[in-house]
PDB file of C-alpha atoms in Angstrom:
ATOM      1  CA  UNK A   1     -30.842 -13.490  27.435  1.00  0.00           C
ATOM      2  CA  UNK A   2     -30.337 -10.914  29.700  1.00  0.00           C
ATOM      3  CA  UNK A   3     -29.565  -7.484  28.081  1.00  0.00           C
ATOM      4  CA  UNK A   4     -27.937  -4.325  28.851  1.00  0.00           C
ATOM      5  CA  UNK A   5     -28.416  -0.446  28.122  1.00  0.00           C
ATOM      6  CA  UNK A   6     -24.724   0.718  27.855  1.00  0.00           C
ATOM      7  CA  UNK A   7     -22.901   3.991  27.225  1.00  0.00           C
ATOM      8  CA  UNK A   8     -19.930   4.403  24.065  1.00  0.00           C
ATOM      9  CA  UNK A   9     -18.054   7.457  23.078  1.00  0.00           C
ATOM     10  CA  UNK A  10     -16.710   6.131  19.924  1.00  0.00           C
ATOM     11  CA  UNK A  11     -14.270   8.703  17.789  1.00  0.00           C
ATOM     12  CA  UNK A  12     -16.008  11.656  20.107  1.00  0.00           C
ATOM     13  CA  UNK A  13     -19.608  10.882  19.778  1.00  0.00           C
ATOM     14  CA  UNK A  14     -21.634   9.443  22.423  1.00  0.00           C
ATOM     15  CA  UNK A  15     -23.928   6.374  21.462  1.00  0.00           C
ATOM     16  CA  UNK A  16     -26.250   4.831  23.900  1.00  0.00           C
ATOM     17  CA  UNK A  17     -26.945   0.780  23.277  1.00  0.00           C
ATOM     18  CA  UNK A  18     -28.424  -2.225  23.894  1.00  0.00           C
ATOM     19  CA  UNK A  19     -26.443  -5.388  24.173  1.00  0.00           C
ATOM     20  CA  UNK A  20     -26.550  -8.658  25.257  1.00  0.00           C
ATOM     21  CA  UNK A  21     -24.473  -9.720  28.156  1.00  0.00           C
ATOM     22  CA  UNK A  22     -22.324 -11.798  25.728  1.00  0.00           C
ATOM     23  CA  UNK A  23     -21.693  -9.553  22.997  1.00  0.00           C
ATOM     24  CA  UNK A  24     -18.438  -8.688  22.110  1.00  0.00           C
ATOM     25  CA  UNK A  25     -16.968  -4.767  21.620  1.00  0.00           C
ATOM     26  CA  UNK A  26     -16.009  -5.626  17.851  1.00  0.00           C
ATOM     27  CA  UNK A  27     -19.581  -6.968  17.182  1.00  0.00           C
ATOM     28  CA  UNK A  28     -21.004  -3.613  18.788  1.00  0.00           C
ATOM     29  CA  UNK A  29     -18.912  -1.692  16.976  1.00  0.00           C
ATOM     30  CA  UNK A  30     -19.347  -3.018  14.167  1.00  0.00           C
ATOM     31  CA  UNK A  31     -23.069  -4.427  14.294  1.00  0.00           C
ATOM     32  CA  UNK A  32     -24.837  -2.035  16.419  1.00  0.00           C
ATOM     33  CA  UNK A  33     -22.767   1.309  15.696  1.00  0.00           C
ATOM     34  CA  UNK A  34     -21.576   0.799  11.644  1.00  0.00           C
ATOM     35  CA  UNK A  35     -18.179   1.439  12.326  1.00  0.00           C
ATOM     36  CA  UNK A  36     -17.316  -1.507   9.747  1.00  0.00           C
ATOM     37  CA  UNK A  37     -13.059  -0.508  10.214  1.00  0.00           C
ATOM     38  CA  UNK A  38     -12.326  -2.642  13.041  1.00  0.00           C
ATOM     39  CA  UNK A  39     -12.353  -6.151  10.984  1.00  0.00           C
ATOM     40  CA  UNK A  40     -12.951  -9.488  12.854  1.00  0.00           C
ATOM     41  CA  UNK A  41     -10.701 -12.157  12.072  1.00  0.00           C
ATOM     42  CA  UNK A  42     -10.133 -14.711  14.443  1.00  0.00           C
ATOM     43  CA  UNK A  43     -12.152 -13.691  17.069  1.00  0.00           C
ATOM     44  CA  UNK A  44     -10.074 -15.541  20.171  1.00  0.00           C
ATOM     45  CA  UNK A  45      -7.382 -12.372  19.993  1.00  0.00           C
ATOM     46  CA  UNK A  46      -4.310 -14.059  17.668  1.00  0.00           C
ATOM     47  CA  UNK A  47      -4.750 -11.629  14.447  1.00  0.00           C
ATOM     48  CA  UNK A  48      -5.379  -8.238  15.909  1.00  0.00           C
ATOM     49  CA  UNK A  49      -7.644  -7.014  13.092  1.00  0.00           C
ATOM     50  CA  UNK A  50     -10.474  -5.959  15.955  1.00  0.00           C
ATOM     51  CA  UNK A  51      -7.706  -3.555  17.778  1.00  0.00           C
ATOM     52  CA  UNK A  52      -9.077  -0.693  18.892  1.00  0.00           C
ATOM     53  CA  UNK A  53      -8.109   1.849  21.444  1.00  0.00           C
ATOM     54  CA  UNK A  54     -10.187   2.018  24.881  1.00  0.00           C
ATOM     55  CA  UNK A  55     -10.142   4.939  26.809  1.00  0.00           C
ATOM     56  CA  UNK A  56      -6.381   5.036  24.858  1.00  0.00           C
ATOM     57  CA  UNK A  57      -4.407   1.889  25.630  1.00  0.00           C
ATOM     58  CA  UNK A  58      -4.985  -0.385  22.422  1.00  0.00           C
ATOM     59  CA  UNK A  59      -6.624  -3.401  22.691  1.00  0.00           C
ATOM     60  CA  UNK A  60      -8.014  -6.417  20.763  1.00  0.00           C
ATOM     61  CA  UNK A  61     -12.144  -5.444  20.714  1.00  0.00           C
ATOM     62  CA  UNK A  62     -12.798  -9.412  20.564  1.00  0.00           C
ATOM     63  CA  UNK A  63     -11.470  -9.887  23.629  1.00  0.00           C
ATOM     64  CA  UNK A  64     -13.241  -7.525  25.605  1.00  0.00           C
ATOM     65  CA  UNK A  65     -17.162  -7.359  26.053  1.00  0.00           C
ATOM     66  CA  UNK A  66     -19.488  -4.417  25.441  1.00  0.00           C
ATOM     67  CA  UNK A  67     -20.760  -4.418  28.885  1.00  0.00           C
ATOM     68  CA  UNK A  68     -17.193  -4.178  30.047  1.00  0.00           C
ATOM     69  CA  UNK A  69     -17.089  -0.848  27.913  1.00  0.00           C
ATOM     70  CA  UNK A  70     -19.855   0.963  29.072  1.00  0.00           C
ATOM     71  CA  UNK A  71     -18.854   4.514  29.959  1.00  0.00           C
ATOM     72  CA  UNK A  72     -15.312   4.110  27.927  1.00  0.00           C
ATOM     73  CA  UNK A  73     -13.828   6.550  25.294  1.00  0.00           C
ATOM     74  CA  UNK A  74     -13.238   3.938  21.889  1.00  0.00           C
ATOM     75  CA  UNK A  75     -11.407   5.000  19.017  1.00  0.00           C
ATOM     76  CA  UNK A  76     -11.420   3.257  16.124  1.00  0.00           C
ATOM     77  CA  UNK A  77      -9.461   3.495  12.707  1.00  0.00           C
ATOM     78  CA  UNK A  78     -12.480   5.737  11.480  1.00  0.00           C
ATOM     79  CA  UNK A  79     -11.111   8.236  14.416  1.00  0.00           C
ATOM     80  CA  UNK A  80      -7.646   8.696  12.948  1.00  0.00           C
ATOM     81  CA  UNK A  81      -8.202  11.189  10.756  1.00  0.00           C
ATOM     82  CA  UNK A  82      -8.462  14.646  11.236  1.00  0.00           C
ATOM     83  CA  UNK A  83     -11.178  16.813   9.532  1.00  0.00           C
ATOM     84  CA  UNK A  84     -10.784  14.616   6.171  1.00  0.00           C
ATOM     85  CA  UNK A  85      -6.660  14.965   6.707  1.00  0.00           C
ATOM     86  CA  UNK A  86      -4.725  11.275   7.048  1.00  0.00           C
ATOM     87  CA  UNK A  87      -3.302  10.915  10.138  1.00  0.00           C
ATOM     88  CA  UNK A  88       0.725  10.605   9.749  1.00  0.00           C
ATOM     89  CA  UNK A  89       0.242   6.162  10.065  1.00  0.00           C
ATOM     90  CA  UNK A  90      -2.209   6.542   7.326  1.00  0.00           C
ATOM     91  CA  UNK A  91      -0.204   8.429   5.055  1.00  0.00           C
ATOM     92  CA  UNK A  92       2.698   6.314   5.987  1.00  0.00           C
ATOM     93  CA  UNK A  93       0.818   3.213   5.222  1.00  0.00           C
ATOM     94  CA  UNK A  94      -0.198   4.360   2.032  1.00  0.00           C
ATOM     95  CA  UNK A  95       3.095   5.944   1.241  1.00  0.00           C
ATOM     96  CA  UNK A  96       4.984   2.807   1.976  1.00  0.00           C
ATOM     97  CA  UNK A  97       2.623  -0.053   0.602  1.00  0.00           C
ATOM     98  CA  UNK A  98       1.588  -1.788   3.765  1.00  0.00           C
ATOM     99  CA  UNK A  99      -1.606  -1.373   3.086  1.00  0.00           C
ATOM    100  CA  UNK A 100      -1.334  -4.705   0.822  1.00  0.00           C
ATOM    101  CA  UNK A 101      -5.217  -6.796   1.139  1.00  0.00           C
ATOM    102  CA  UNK A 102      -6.269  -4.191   3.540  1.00  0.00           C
ATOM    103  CA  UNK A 103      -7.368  -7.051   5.809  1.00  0.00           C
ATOM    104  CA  UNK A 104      -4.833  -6.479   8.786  1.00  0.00           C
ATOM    105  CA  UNK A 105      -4.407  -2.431   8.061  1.00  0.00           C
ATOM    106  CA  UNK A 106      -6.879  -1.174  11.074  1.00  0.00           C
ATOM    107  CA  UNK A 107      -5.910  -3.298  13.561  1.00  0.00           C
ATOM    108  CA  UNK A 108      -1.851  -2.604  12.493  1.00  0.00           C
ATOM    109  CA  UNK A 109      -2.788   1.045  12.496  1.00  0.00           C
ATOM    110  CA  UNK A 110      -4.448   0.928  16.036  1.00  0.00           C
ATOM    111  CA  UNK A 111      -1.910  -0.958  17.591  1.00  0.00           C
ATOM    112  CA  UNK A 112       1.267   1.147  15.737  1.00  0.00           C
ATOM    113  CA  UNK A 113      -0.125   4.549  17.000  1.00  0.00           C
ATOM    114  CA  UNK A 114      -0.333   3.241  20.403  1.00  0.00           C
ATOM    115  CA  UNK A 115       3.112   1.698  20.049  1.00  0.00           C
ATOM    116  CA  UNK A 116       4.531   5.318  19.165  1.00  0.00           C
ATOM    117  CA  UNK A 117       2.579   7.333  21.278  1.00  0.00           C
ATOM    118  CA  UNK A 118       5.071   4.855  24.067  1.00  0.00           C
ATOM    119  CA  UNK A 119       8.025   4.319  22.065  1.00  0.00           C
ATOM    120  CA  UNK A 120       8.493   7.268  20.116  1.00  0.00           C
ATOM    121  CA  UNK A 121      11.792   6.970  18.230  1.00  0.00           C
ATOM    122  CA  UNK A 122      11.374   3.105  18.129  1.00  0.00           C
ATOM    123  CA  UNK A 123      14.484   0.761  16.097  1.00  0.00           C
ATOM    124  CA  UNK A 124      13.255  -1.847  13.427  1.00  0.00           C
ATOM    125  CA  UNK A 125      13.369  -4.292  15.955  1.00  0.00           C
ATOM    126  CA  UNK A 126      11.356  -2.270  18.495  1.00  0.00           C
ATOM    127  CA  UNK A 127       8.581  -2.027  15.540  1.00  0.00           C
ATOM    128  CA  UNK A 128       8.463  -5.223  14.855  1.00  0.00           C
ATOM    129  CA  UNK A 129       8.391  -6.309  18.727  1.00  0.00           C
ATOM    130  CA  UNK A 130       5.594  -3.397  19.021  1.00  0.00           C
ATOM    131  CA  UNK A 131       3.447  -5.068  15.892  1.00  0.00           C
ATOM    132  CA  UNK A 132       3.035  -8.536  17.645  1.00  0.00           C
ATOM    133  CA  UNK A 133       0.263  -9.834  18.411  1.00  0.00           C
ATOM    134  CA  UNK A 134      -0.909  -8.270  14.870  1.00  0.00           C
ATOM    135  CA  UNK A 135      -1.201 -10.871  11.827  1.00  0.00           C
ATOM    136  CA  UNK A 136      -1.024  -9.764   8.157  1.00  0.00           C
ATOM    137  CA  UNK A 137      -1.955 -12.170   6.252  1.00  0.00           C
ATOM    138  CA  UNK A 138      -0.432 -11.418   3.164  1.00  0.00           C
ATOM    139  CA  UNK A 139       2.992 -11.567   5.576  1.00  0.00           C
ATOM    140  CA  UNK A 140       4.018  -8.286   3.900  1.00  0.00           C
ATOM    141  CA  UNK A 141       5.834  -6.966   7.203  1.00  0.00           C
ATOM    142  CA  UNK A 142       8.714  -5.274   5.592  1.00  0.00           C
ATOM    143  CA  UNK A 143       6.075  -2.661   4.199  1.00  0.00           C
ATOM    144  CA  UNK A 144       4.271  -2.084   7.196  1.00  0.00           C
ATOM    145  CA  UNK A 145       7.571  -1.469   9.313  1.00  0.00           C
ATOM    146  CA  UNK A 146       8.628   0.953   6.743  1.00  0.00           C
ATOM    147  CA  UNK A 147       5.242   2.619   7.183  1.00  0.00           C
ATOM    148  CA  UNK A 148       5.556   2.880  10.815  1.00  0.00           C
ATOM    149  CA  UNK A 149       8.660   4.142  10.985  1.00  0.00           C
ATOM    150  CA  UNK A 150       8.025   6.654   8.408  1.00  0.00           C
ATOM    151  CA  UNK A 151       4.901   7.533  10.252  1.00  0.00           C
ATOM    152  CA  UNK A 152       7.459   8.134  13.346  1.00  0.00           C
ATOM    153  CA  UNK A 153       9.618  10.745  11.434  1.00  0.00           C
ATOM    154  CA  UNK A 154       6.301  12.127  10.389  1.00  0.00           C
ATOM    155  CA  UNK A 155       5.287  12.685  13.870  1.00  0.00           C
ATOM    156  CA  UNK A 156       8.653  14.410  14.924  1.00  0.00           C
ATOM    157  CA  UNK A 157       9.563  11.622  16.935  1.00  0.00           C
ATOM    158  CA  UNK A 158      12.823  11.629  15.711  1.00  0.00           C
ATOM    159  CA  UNK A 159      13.113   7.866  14.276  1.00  0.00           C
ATOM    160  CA  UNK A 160      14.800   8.220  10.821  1.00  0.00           C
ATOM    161  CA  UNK A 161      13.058   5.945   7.859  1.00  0.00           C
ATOM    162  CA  UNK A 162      15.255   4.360   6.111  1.00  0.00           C
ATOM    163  CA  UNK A 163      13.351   2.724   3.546  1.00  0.00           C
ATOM    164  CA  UNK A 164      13.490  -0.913   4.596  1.00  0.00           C
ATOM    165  CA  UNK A 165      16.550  -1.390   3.128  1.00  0.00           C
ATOM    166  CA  UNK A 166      18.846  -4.286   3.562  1.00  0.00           C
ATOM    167  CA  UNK A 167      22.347  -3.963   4.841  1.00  0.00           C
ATOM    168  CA  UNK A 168      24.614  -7.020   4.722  1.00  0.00           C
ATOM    169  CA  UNK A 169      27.139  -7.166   6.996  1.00  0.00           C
ATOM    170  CA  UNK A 170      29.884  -6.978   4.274  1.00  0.00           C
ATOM    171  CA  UNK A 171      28.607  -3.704   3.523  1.00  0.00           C
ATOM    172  CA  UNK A 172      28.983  -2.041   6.640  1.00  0.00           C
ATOM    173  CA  UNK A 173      25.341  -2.841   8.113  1.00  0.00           C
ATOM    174  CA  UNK A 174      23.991  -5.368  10.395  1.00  0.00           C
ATOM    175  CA  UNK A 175      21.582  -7.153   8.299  1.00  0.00           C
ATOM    176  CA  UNK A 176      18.298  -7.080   9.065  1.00  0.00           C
TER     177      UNK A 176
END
């Protein structure tokens, strides 16, 4: 098997690696490098739970080989916090409950801050359109929008959290 010496900034530090030819970003990540955040689930890119954000655009880490990596900036859910501080989509996601198994959490976190840093002052809708591609599989959504767009009014984006609450038509809402 042939093998390769590769470069990864991961969170800000530089690692240096050896891989195989076939071995997936997740696995180094996780295998070679201990950063055990960025879960593997399904491993052919349906749950999301490997996203991760290369050289900033998130993407699913089991889709995308080491080798392909080499020289790229990674940031992983272990990134998002700030000397020990939460990041605004971790205290959201705490704040709100859509943390819920845990399973889905750093792959929904990954993909939601690159949603926002795009769609800043995103609708319900727009979050939920933005979180596709990401499986929970507790199927707690409701939580996990409110978290995102509570992280949004954290981040001054201007998106209002409303609390996930339902508004029936005969109320003077649209329903969700």
């Amino acid at each position: 098997m042939t093998e390769h010496d590769i470069t990864l900034t991961v969170n800000g530090t530089e690692h240096e690696l050896t891989v195989e030819s076939r071995t997936l970003l997740a696995h180094a990540l996780r295998d070679e490098l201990g950063y055990t955040g960025t879960n593997i689930g399904c491993e052919s890119s349906l749950c999301g739970a490997c996203t991760v954000h290369l050289d900033g655009d998130a993407v699913k880490s089991c889709t995308v080989l080491a080798v392909q990596a080499d020289g790229a900036e990674v940031d992983t859910v272990e990134g998002l916090d700030t000397g020990g501080e939460f990041h605004p989509i971790q205290e959201a996601f705490q704040e709100e409950h859509g943390l819920q198994c845990g399973y889905c959490t750093p792959g929904m976190m990954m993909t939601a801050v690159d949603f926002l840093s795009e769609n800043p002052d995103p609708s319900r809708e727009e979050i939920r359109e933005g979180l596709e591609g990401n499986l929970c599989r507790c199927t707690g959504y409701q939580n996990i929008v409110n978290a995102v767009e509570s992280a949004a009014e954290k981040m001054n984006t201007g998106a209002v959290a409303d609390g996930g609450e339902v508004r029936w038509p005969d109320e003077g809402g649209e329903g969700e």
